[in-house]
mmCIF file of C-alpha atoms and ligand atoms in Angstrom:
data_model
loop_
_atom_site.group_PDB
_atom_site.id
_atom_site.type_symbol
_atom_site.label_atom_id
_atom_site.label_comp_id
_atom_site.label_asym_id
_atom_site.label_seq_id
_atom_site.Cartn_x
_atom_site.Cartn_y
_atom_site.Cartn_z
ATOM 1 C CA MET K 69 6.994 14.321 13.491
ATOM 2 C CA SER K 70 8.901 12.094 16.002
ATOM 3 C CA LEU K 71 9.698 8.555 15.093
ATOM 4 C CA LYS K 72 9.796 7.574 18.856
ATOM 5 C CA GLN K 73 6.080 7.636 19.259
ATOM 6 C CA PRO K 74 4.404 4.285 19.669
ATOM 7 C CA PRO K 75 3.461 2.768 16.320
ATOM 8 C CA ILE K 76 -0.080 3.268 15.308
ATOM 9 C CA LEU K 77 0.393 -0.154 13.287
ATOM 10 C CA LYS K 78 2.733 -2.904 13.977
ATOM 11 C CA VAL K 79 2.775 -5.969 11.638
ATOM 12 C CA ASP K 80 4.893 -9.034 12.699
ATOM 13 C CA ASN K 81 5.722 -11.935 10.597
ATOM 14 C CA LEU K 82 2.516 -11.615 8.423
ATOM 15 C CA LYS K 83 1.668 -14.413 5.951
ATOM 16 C CA MET K 84 -1.342 -14.651 3.588
ATOM 17 C CA HIS K 85 -1.273 -18.115 1.536
ATOM 18 C CA PHE K 86 -4.141 -18.734 -0.557
ATOM 19 C CA PRO K 87 -4.919 -22.377 -1.386
ATOM 20 C CA VAL K 88 -4.711 -23.191 -5.064
ATOM 21 C CA LYS K 89 -7.328 -25.961 -5.923
ATOM 22 C CA GLU K 90 -6.534 -28.398 -8.518
ATOM 23 C CA GLY K 91 -7.950 -31.574 -9.964
ATOM 24 C CA ILE K 92 -11.327 -32.982 -10.292
ATOM 25 C CA LEU K 93 -11.626 -33.008 -6.420
ATOM 26 C CA LEU K 94 -10.425 -29.323 -6.360
ATOM 27 C CA ARG K 95 -7.886 -30.299 -3.496
ATOM 28 C CA ALA K 96 -5.748 -27.569 -2.199
ATOM 29 C CA ASN K 97 -2.222 -29.184 -2.436
ATOM 30 C CA LYS K 98 -0.386 -26.008 -3.116
ATOM 31 C CA PHE K 99 -0.544 -22.583 -1.842
ATOM 32 C CA ASN K 100 0.038 -19.040 -3.393
ATOM 33 C CA LYS K 101 2.387 -17.364 -0.771
ATOM 34 C CA ALA K 102 1.339 -13.811 -1.754
ATOM 35 C CA VAL K 103 2.560 -12.371 1.647
ATOM 36 C CA ASP K 104 5.249 -14.466 3.269
ATOM 37 C CA GLY K 105 6.666 -13.246 6.601
ATOM 38 C CA ILE K 106 6.422 -9.551 6.472
ATOM 39 C CA SER K 107 7.066 -7.184 9.556
ATOM 40 C CA PHE K 108 6.992 -3.344 9.703
ATOM 41 C CA GLU K 109 5.741 -0.434 11.698
ATOM 42 C CA ILE K 110 4.031 2.934 10.914
ATOM 43 C CA GLN K 111 3.917 5.761 13.105
ATOM 44 C CA PRO K 112 0.896 8.205 13.573
ATOM 45 C CA GLY K 113 0.838 10.863 10.783
ATOM 46 C CA GLU K 114 3.595 8.824 8.889
ATOM 47 C CA THR K 115 3.809 7.663 5.325
ATOM 48 C CA LEU K 116 5.414 4.170 4.564
ATOM 49 C CA GLY K 117 5.710 3.621 0.836
ATOM 50 C CA LEU K 118 5.647 0.019 -0.234
ATOM 51 C CA VAL K 119 6.973 -0.518 -3.768
ATOM 52 C CA GLY K 120 7.329 -3.625 -5.917
ATOM 53 C CA GLU K 121 6.673 -5.041 -9.318
ATOM 54 C CA SER K 122 3.177 -6.323 -9.927
ATOM 55 C CA GLY K 123 2.449 -9.800 -8.458
ATOM 56 C CA CYS K 124 4.672 -9.023 -5.548
ATOM 57 C CA GLY K 125 2.077 -9.365 -3.144
ATOM 58 C CA LYS K 126 1.785 -5.624 -1.964
ATOM 59 C CA SER K 127 -1.900 -5.103 -2.859
ATOM 60 C CA THR K 128 -2.633 -8.441 -0.890
ATOM 61 C CA LEU K 129 -0.582 -7.018 2.111
ATOM 62 C CA GLY K 130 -2.691 -3.811 1.911
ATOM 63 C CA ARG K 131 -5.836 -5.674 2.055
ATOM 64 C CA CYS K 132 -4.747 -7.848 5.075
ATOM 65 C CA ILE K 133 -4.028 -4.549 7.065
ATOM 66 C CA ALA K 134 -7.463 -3.165 6.183
ATOM 67 C CA ARG K 135 -8.771 -6.662 7.260
ATOM 68 C CA LEU K 136 -10.455 -7.419 3.649
ATOM 69 C CA TYR K 137 -8.574 -10.537 4.072
ATOM 70 C CA GLU K 138 -8.012 -12.809 7.089
ATOM 71 C CA PRO K 139 -4.318 -13.404 7.211
ATOM 72 C CA THR K 140 -2.955 -17.005 7.441
ATOM 73 C CA SER K 141 -0.705 -16.160 10.359
ATOM 74 C CA GLY K 142 1.325 -13.467 12.038
ATOM 75 C CA SER K 143 -0.092 -10.435 13.546
ATOM 76 C CA ILE K 144 -1.472 -7.032 12.694
ATOM 77 C CA GLU K 145 -1.586 -4.595 15.900
ATOM 78 C CA PHE K 146 -3.469 -1.331 15.623
ATOM 79 C CA GLU K 147 -2.760 1.004 18.542
ATOM 80 C CA GLY K 148 -1.587 -2.045 20.517
ATOM 81 C CA THR K 149 -4.649 -4.181 19.992
ATOM 82 C CA ASP K 150 -4.118 -7.531 17.855
ATOM 83 C CA ILE K 151 -6.814 -7.059 15.234
ATOM 84 C CA THR K 152 -5.652 -10.070 13.132
ATOM 85 C CA LYS K 153 -8.388 -12.489 13.998
ATOM 86 C CA LEU K 154 -11.218 -9.884 14.986
ATOM 87 C CA LYS K 155 -14.571 -10.514 13.159
ATOM 88 C CA GLY K 156 -18.068 -8.892 12.958
ATOM 89 C CA LYS K 157 -18.823 -6.382 15.623
ATOM 90 C CA ALA K 158 -15.435 -6.672 17.354
ATOM 91 C CA LEU K 159 -13.785 -5.402 14.005
ATOM 92 C CA MET K 160 -16.261 -2.474 13.626
ATOM 93 C CA PRO K 161 -14.239 0.256 15.434
ATOM 94 C CA TYR K 162 -11.098 -0.832 13.405
ATOM 95 C CA ARG K 163 -12.956 -0.760 10.143
ATOM 96 C CA GLN K 164 -13.766 2.923 11.093
ATOM 97 C CA ASN K 165 -10.100 3.655 11.908
ATOM 98 C CA ILE K 166 -8.368 1.949 8.883
ATOM 99 C CA GLN K 167 -9.709 2.864 5.552
ATOM 100 C CA MET K 168 -8.732 1.975 2.057
ATOM 101 C CA ILE K 169 -8.306 3.968 -1.216
ATOM 102 C CA PHE K 170 -8.495 1.627 -4.520
ATOM 103 C CA GLN K 171 -6.453 2.234 -7.728
ATOM 104 C CA ASP K 172 -9.800 2.054 -9.506
ATOM 105 C CA PRO K 173 -12.288 4.060 -7.352
ATOM 106 C CA MET K 174 -15.270 2.289 -9.369
ATOM 107 C CA GLU K 175 -14.229 -0.782 -7.335
ATOM 108 C CA SER K 176 -15.425 0.797 -4.226
ATOM 109 C CA LEU K 177 -18.139 3.254 -5.522
ATOM 110 C CA ASN K 178 -21.529 1.822 -6.207
ATOM 111 C CA SER K 179 -22.347 3.130 -9.620
ATOM 112 C CA ARG K 180 -26.181 2.904 -9.225
ATOM 113 C CA HIS K 181 -25.911 5.385 -6.134
ATOM 114 C CA THR K 182 -25.545 8.975 -6.190
ATOM 115 C CA VAL K 183 -22.349 10.417 -4.772
ATOM 116 C CA GLY K 184 -24.445 11.844 -1.894
ATOM 117 C CA ASP K 185 -25.587 8.194 -1.086
ATOM 118 C CA ILE K 186 -22.130 6.872 -1.241
ATOM 119 C CA LEU K 187 -20.627 9.401 1.025
ATOM 120 C CA GLU K 188 -23.562 9.159 3.395
ATOM 121 C CA GLU K 189 -23.537 5.291 3.717
ATOM 122 C CA PRO K 190 -20.489 5.044 6.270
ATOM 123 C CA TYR K 191 -22.463 7.220 8.578
ATOM 124 C CA ILE K 192 -25.662 5.178 8.180
ATOM 125 C CA VAL K 193 -23.738 1.905 8.643
ATOM 126 C CA GLN K 194 -22.094 3.369 11.741
ATOM 127 C CA LYS K 195 -25.340 4.895 13.110
ATOM 128 C CA ILE K 196 -24.009 8.491 13.122
ATOM 129 C CA GLY K 197 -26.314 11.652 12.983
ATOM 130 C CA ASP K 198 -29.563 12.215 11.542
ATOM 131 C CA ARG K 199 -30.365 12.837 7.742
ATOM 132 C CA ALA K 200 -29.715 16.673 7.940
ATOM 133 C CA SER K 201 -26.392 16.449 9.810
ATOM 134 C CA ARG K 202 -25.317 13.631 7.401
ATOM 135 C CA ALA K 203 -26.266 15.823 4.395
ATOM 136 C CA LYS K 204 -24.098 18.633 5.973
ATOM 137 C CA ARG K 205 -21.090 16.492 6.443
ATOM 138 C CA VAL K 206 -21.425 15.000 2.982
ATOM 139 C CA ARG K 207 -21.238 18.531 1.499
ATOM 140 C CA GLU K 208 -18.169 19.138 3.979
ATOM 141 C CA LEU K 209 -16.383 16.068 2.649
ATOM 142 C CA LEU K 210 -16.908 17.425 -1.159
ATOM 143 C CA ASP K 211 -15.483 20.635 -0.231
ATOM 144 C CA ILE K 212 -12.443 19.116 1.640
ATOM 145 C CA VAL K 213 -11.579 17.142 -1.489
ATOM 146 C CA GLY K 214 -12.212 19.989 -3.798
ATOM 147 C CA LEU K 215 -15.524 18.941 -5.498
ATOM 148 C CA PRO K 216 -18.598 21.292 -5.569
ATOM 149 C CA ALA K 217 -21.735 20.516 -3.436
ATOM 150 C CA ARG K 218 -23.867 19.802 -6.633
ATOM 151 C CA SER K 219 -21.768 16.656 -7.051
ATOM 152 C CA MET K 220 -24.042 15.075 -4.380
ATOM 153 C CA THR K 221 -26.934 14.365 -6.898
ATOM 154 C CA ARG K 222 -24.609 12.942 -9.686
ATOM 155 C CA TYR K 223 -23.486 9.421 -10.223
ATOM 156 C CA PRO K 224 -19.877 8.246 -10.260
ATOM 157 C CA PHE K 225 -19.784 7.563 -14.147
ATOM 158 C CA GLU K 226 -20.307 11.099 -14.672
ATOM 159 C CA PHE K 227 -17.171 12.231 -13.191
ATOM 160 C CA SER K 228 -13.490 12.000 -14.802
ATOM 161 C CA GLY K 229 -10.962 9.442 -13.313
ATOM 162 C CA GLY K 230 -9.383 12.194 -11.052
ATOM 163 C CA GLN K 231 -12.684 13.516 -9.854
ATOM 164 C CA ARG K 232 -13.604 9.900 -9.096
ATOM 165 C CA GLN K 233 -10.647 9.350 -7.057
ATOM 166 C CA ARG K 234 -11.444 12.408 -5.037
ATOM 167 C CA ILE K 235 -14.834 10.857 -4.272
ATOM 168 C CA GLY K 236 -13.063 7.603 -3.293
ATOM 169 C CA ILE K 237 -10.875 9.774 -1.051
ATOM 170 C CA ALA K 238 -13.782 11.738 0.437
ATOM 171 C CA ARG K 239 -15.271 8.186 1.310
ATOM 172 C CA SER K 240 -12.114 7.043 2.958
ATOM 173 C CA ILE K 241 -11.846 9.933 5.468
ATOM 174 C CA ALA K 242 -15.655 10.272 6.153
ATOM 175 C CA LEU K 243 -15.255 8.546 9.468
ATOM 176 C CA ASN K 244 -12.162 10.277 10.628
ATOM 177 C CA PRO K 245 -9.662 7.263 10.175
ATOM 178 C CA LYS K 246 -6.153 7.134 11.644
ATOM 179 C CA LEU K 247 -4.792 5.047 8.960
ATOM 180 C CA VAL K 248 -5.468 4.740 5.254
ATOM 181 C CA VAL K 249 -4.249 2.085 3.030
ATOM 182 C CA CYS K 250 -3.623 3.782 -0.482
ATOM 183 C CA ASP K 251 -3.590 0.992 -3.166
ATOM 184 C CA GLU K 252 -1.965 2.362 -6.194
ATOM 185 C CA PRO K 253 -4.440 5.455 -5.949
ATOM 186 C CA VAL K 254 -2.791 7.489 -8.825
ATOM 187 C CA SER K 255 -1.460 4.751 -11.126
ATOM 188 C CA ALA K 256 -4.646 4.851 -13.471
ATOM 189 C CA LEU K 257 -4.509 8.750 -13.812
ATOM 190 C CA ASP K 258 -2.827 11.164 -16.228
ATOM 191 C CA VAL K 259 0.616 12.561 -14.833
ATOM 192 C CA SER K 260 -1.005 15.908 -14.445
ATOM 193 C CA ILE K 261 -3.792 14.602 -12.421
ATOM 194 C CA GLN K 262 -1.535 12.309 -10.301
ATOM 195 C CA SER K 263 0.349 15.246 -8.734
ATOM 196 C CA GLN K 264 -3.027 16.935 -7.877
ATOM 197 C CA ILE K 265 -4.281 13.680 -6.160
ATOM 198 C CA LEU K 266 -0.757 13.136 -4.470
ATOM 199 C CA ASN K 267 -0.845 16.911 -3.092
ATOM 200 C CA LEU K 268 -4.563 16.473 -1.897
ATOM 201 C CA LEU K 269 -3.278 13.319 0.022
ATOM 202 C CA VAL K 270 -0.431 15.335 1.555
ATOM 203 C CA ASP K 271 -2.764 18.262 2.666
ATOM 204 C CA LEU K 272 -5.351 15.743 4.296
ATOM 205 C CA GLN K 273 -2.457 13.981 6.215
ATOM 206 C CA LYS K 274 -1.403 17.147 7.554
ATOM 207 C CA GLU K 275 -4.779 18.404 8.607
ATOM 208 C CA PHE K 276 -6.074 15.088 10.048
ATOM 209 C CA ASN K 277 -2.644 13.726 11.171
ATOM 210 C CA LEU K 278 -3.467 10.466 8.942
ATOM 211 C CA ALA K 279 -0.958 7.682 8.667
ATOM 212 C CA TYR K 280 -0.602 6.329 5.227
ATOM 213 C CA LEU K 281 0.372 2.825 3.805
ATOM 214 C CA PHE K 282 1.262 4.026 0.178
ATOM 215 C CA ILE K 283 1.326 1.241 -2.381
ATOM 216 C CA ALA K 284 2.763 1.696 -5.744
ATOM 217 C CA HIS K 285 4.844 -0.036 -8.345
ATOM 218 C CA ASP K 286 6.442 3.527 -9.292
ATOM 219 C CA LEU K 287 9.192 4.565 -7.148
ATOM 220 C CA ALA K 288 9.160 8.228 -8.249
ATOM 221 C CA VAL K 289 5.489 8.559 -7.129
ATOM 222 C CA VAL K 290 6.264 6.995 -3.803
ATOM 223 C CA LYS K 291 9.321 9.189 -3.102
ATOM 224 C CA HIS K 292 6.988 12.252 -3.385
ATOM 225 C CA ILE K 293 4.902 11.438 -0.625
ATOM 226 C CA SER K 294 6.826 8.839 1.657
ATOM 227 C CA ASP K 295 8.730 9.296 4.934
ATOM 228 C CA ARG K 296 10.086 5.829 4.607
ATOM 229 C CA ILE K 297 9.961 3.025 1.772
ATOM 230 C CA ALA K 298 9.885 -0.607 2.014
ATOM 231 C CA ILE K 299 10.803 -2.494 -1.200
ATOM 232 C CA MET K 300 8.840 -5.682 -1.627
ATOM 233 C CA TYR K 301 9.906 -8.737 -3.785
ATOM 234 C CA LEU K 302 7.907 -11.995 -4.119
ATOM 235 C CA GLY K 303 6.094 -11.793 -0.609
ATOM 236 C CA ASN K 304 8.956 -10.348 1.439
ATOM 237 C CA ILE K 305 10.425 -6.819 2.229
ATOM 238 C CA VAL K 306 13.856 -6.831 0.897
ATOM 239 C CA GLU K 307 15.057 -3.301 1.980
ATOM 240 C CA GLU K 308 13.641 -0.457 4.000
ATOM 241 C CA SER K 309 14.808 3.004 4.808
ATOM 242 C CA THR K 310 13.896 6.544 4.483
ATOM 243 C CA GLY K 311 12.690 7.952 1.220
ATOM 244 C CA GLU K 312 15.892 10.068 0.453
ATOM 245 C CA SER K 313 18.287 7.049 1.604
ATOM 246 C CA ILE K 314 16.481 4.574 -0.664
ATOM 247 C CA TYR K 315 16.583 6.933 -3.599
ATOM 248 C CA HIS K 316 20.094 8.107 -3.297
ATOM 249 C CA GLU K 317 21.899 5.190 -1.503
ATOM 250 C CA PRO K 318 20.079 1.836 -2.428
ATOM 251 C CA ARG K 319 21.659 -0.997 -1.124
ATOM 252 C CA HIS K 320 19.854 -4.194 -2.217
ATOM 253 C CA PRO K 321 20.566 -5.389 -5.915
ATOM 254 C CA TYR K 322 16.903 -5.334 -6.545
ATOM 255 C CA THR K 323 16.277 -1.811 -5.216
ATOM 256 C CA LYS K 324 19.270 -0.528 -7.259
ATOM 257 C CA SER K 325 17.813 -1.903 -10.448
ATOM 258 C CA LEU K 326 14.422 -0.239 -9.653
ATOM 259 C CA ILE K 327 16.171 3.198 -8.956
ATOM 260 C CA SER K 328 18.217 2.893 -12.064
ATOM 261 C CA ALA K 329 15.227 2.493 -13.918
ATOM 262 C CA ILE K 330 13.712 5.754 -13.047
ATOM 263 C CA PRO K 331 13.901 8.049 -16.197
ATOM 264 C CA VAL K 332 16.092 11.047 -15.683
ATOM 265 C CA PRO K 333 14.634 14.381 -16.997
ATOM 266 C CA ASP K 334 18.067 15.616 -17.974
ATOM 267 C CA PRO K 335 19.200 14.109 -21.529
ATOM 268 C CA HIS K 336 22.781 15.148 -20.897
ATOM 269 C CA LEU K 337 23.207 13.073 -17.594
ATOM 270 C CA ARG K 338 24.506 9.636 -18.060
ATOM 271 C CA VAL K 339 22.948 7.067 -15.642
ATOM 272 C CA LYS K 340 24.490 3.611 -15.191
ATOM 273 C CA ARG K 341 21.426 1.348 -15.562
ATOM 274 C CA GLU K 342 21.412 -1.923 -13.548
ATOM 275 C CA ILE K 343 18.753 -3.902 -15.759
ATOM 276 C CA ILE K 344 17.253 -7.136 -14.334
ATOM 277 C CA THR K 345 15.736 -9.455 -16.663
ATOM 278 C CA GLY K 346 12.985 -12.092 -16.553
ATOM 279 C CA ASP K 347 9.691 -11.918 -14.631
ATOM 280 C CA VAL K 348 8.908 -12.289 -10.967
ATOM 281 C CA PRO K 349 8.765 -16.110 -10.431
ATOM 282 C CA SER K 350 5.466 -17.658 -9.162
ATOM 283 C CA PRO K 351 4.714 -17.177 -5.583
ATOM 284 C CA ILE K 352 3.056 -20.801 -5.802
ATOM 285 C CA ASN K 353 6.697 -22.350 -6.101
ATOM 286 C CA PRO K 354 9.133 -19.580 -5.036
ATOM 287 C CA PRO K 355 12.970 -19.954 -5.733
ATOM 288 C CA THR K 356 14.958 -21.554 -3.043
ATOM 289 C CA GLY K 357 17.374 -19.450 -0.898
ATOM 290 C CA CYS K 358 17.158 -15.805 -1.718
ATOM 291 C CA ARG K 359 13.974 -15.503 -3.870
ATOM 292 C CA PHE K 360 15.647 -12.784 -5.928
ATOM 293 C CA HIS K 361 18.617 -15.210 -6.940
ATOM 294 C CA PRO K 362 17.406 -16.412 -10.397
ATOM 295 C CA ARG K 363 17.356 -12.601 -11.585
ATOM 296 C CA CYS K 364 20.155 -11.129 -9.303
ATOM 297 C CA PRO K 365 23.177 -9.729 -11.211
ATOM 298 C CA ARG K 366 25.457 -10.383 -8.071
ATOM 299 C CA VAL K 367 24.103 -13.968 -7.256
ATOM 300 C CA MET K 368 26.604 -16.307 -5.383
ATOM 301 C CA GLU K 369 26.143 -20.011 -4.747
ATOM 302 C CA ARG K 370 25.220 -19.477 -1.123
ATOM 303 C CA CYS K 371 22.099 -17.410 -2.325
ATOM 304 C CA LYS K 372 20.780 -20.432 -4.041
ATOM 305 C CA ILE K 373 20.508 -22.383 -0.837
ATOM 306 C CA GLU K 374 20.444 -19.883 2.057
ATOM 307 C CA ALA K 375 17.691 -17.412 2.539
ATOM 308 C CA PRO K 376 19.274 -14.145 3.684
ATOM 309 C CA LEU K 377 17.803 -12.321 6.881
ATOM 310 C CA LEU K 378 16.868 -8.748 7.269
ATOM 311 C CA ARG K 379 19.935 -7.008 8.931
ATOM 312 C CA THR K 380 20.595 -3.318 9.679
ATOM 313 C CA ILE K 381 23.328 -1.443 7.509
ATOM 314 C CA ALA K 382 23.399 2.171 8.421
ATOM 315 C CA ASP K 383 19.849 3.378 8.374
ATOM 316 C CA HIS K 384 18.690 0.680 6.136
ATOM 317 C CA GLN K 385 17.169 -2.791 6.828
ATOM 318 C CA VAL K 386 18.518 -4.882 3.986
ATOM 319 C CA CYS K 387 17.915 -8.708 3.171
ATOM 320 C CA CYS K 388 20.953 -9.769 1.231
ATOM 321 C CA HIS K 389 24.058 -11.872 1.833
ATOM 322 C CA LEU K 390 26.474 -9.457 0.144
ATOM 323 C CA ASP K 391 29.258 -8.058 2.481
ATOM 324 C CA ASP K 392 29.813 -4.683 0.529
ATOM 325 C CA LEU K 393 26.313 -3.367 0.733
HETATM 326 FE FE1 SF4 Y 565 21.506 -11.351 -4.756
HETATM 327 FE FE2 SF4 Y 565 22.495 -13.061 -3.078
HETATM 328 FE FE3 SF4 Y 565 21.898 -10.712 -2.283
HETATM 329 FE FE4 SF4 Y 565 19.782 -12.521 -3.107
HETATM 330 S S1 SF4 Y 565 21.310 -12.519 -1.314
HETATM 331 S S2 SF4 Y 565 19.996 -10.187 -3.493
HETATM 332 S S3 SF4 Y 565 20.800 -13.388 -4.769
HETATM 333 S S4 SF4 Y 565 23.478 -11.235 -3.707
#
C-alpha cells in the first residue's frame, strides 16, 4: 500500500460541541467540547487506529465521520468532496460508502427482525435488486463473515456476542463501502473471540480494499490491526505515528503512560511503568494551556498557560512543549 495516494478521508480542524442545557429555561450557556479541532487523513485500504480513555471524544469523532452527527465546524472530505454539511438525498451516496460497526451490535440490529431482513434492508433502502437477488446476496454476506445460510431465519438475540458482531460486520459491508468506522468492535467480546473478529476485519480489508478508522481504548488491540495510530486526549489528537513507532518509541507523556500500562506476558521482564493519576477532566470546562497538564508527570509552568501545537518529530506528530521528546 502506498501512502502517496490521495486520501480517501481528510478531516480538517473538526469540532463537535454539544450544548449543555441548564436552569429552568434550559438555556445552553456551556458546551461539551467532545471534539475540539481534530485533523487527520486516511488513505484507501489503510487502517488508522484511534486510541484514548473513555470520555476523550473518540466515539463522537467516529459518529461525525459516519455523519450520524452534524459537526459544529471544520470539514470532512470524502474522496475530495466536502460532506460536512450534506443532508438528505445529497448524503445518500456517502452513507453507502461510509459505514459503521458498533461496540454493541444490538445497537444497530433491530431485535424484532430476522437476520435475513436486517441484511436485506440496506439494499431495499438503496433500491438495489429484486427479492431473489437480494436473498442471494444475503446468503453471500453470511458466508463472507463465516455464518451459515440458515442464520437468515433467526433473530439477533439467538446468537452469541461474537456471532452478533459478525452480523453487524456483514451489514456494514453489504453496500460495498470504501471506509468503515469501527467503534470499539471487540471491546465487549472474550479475548479468544476478539482475535477471530480482528482477523475477519483484516481479511475483509484485504479482499475489499477497505479503509478503517478503528476506535479503541486498548492499545494492544489497535496495534494488531493499525497501519498508523492516533492518540486522543480530551477532544484533541496529541500524537500520531505508525503503529510500530507509537508502540516502541512513544514521545508524548500521555502516550508513554498508555504504552507502559500494557501488560507484558513475560513475568521476568521488568518494565518501568509511567502511571498517571486522576480522571480525564470534563470537556465542558477543559484545563487551560495543555489539556493534559493537571495529570502530566513532566508539567512545566508554560504548559498551564500555552496550548502546544502539533509538530513533527521524526515520523511522529506530537502536541507537547518538551524539547527532549
Ligand atoms: Fe506535559 Fe507540558 Fe507536554 Fe502537556 S505540554 S504533555 S503538560 S510536558
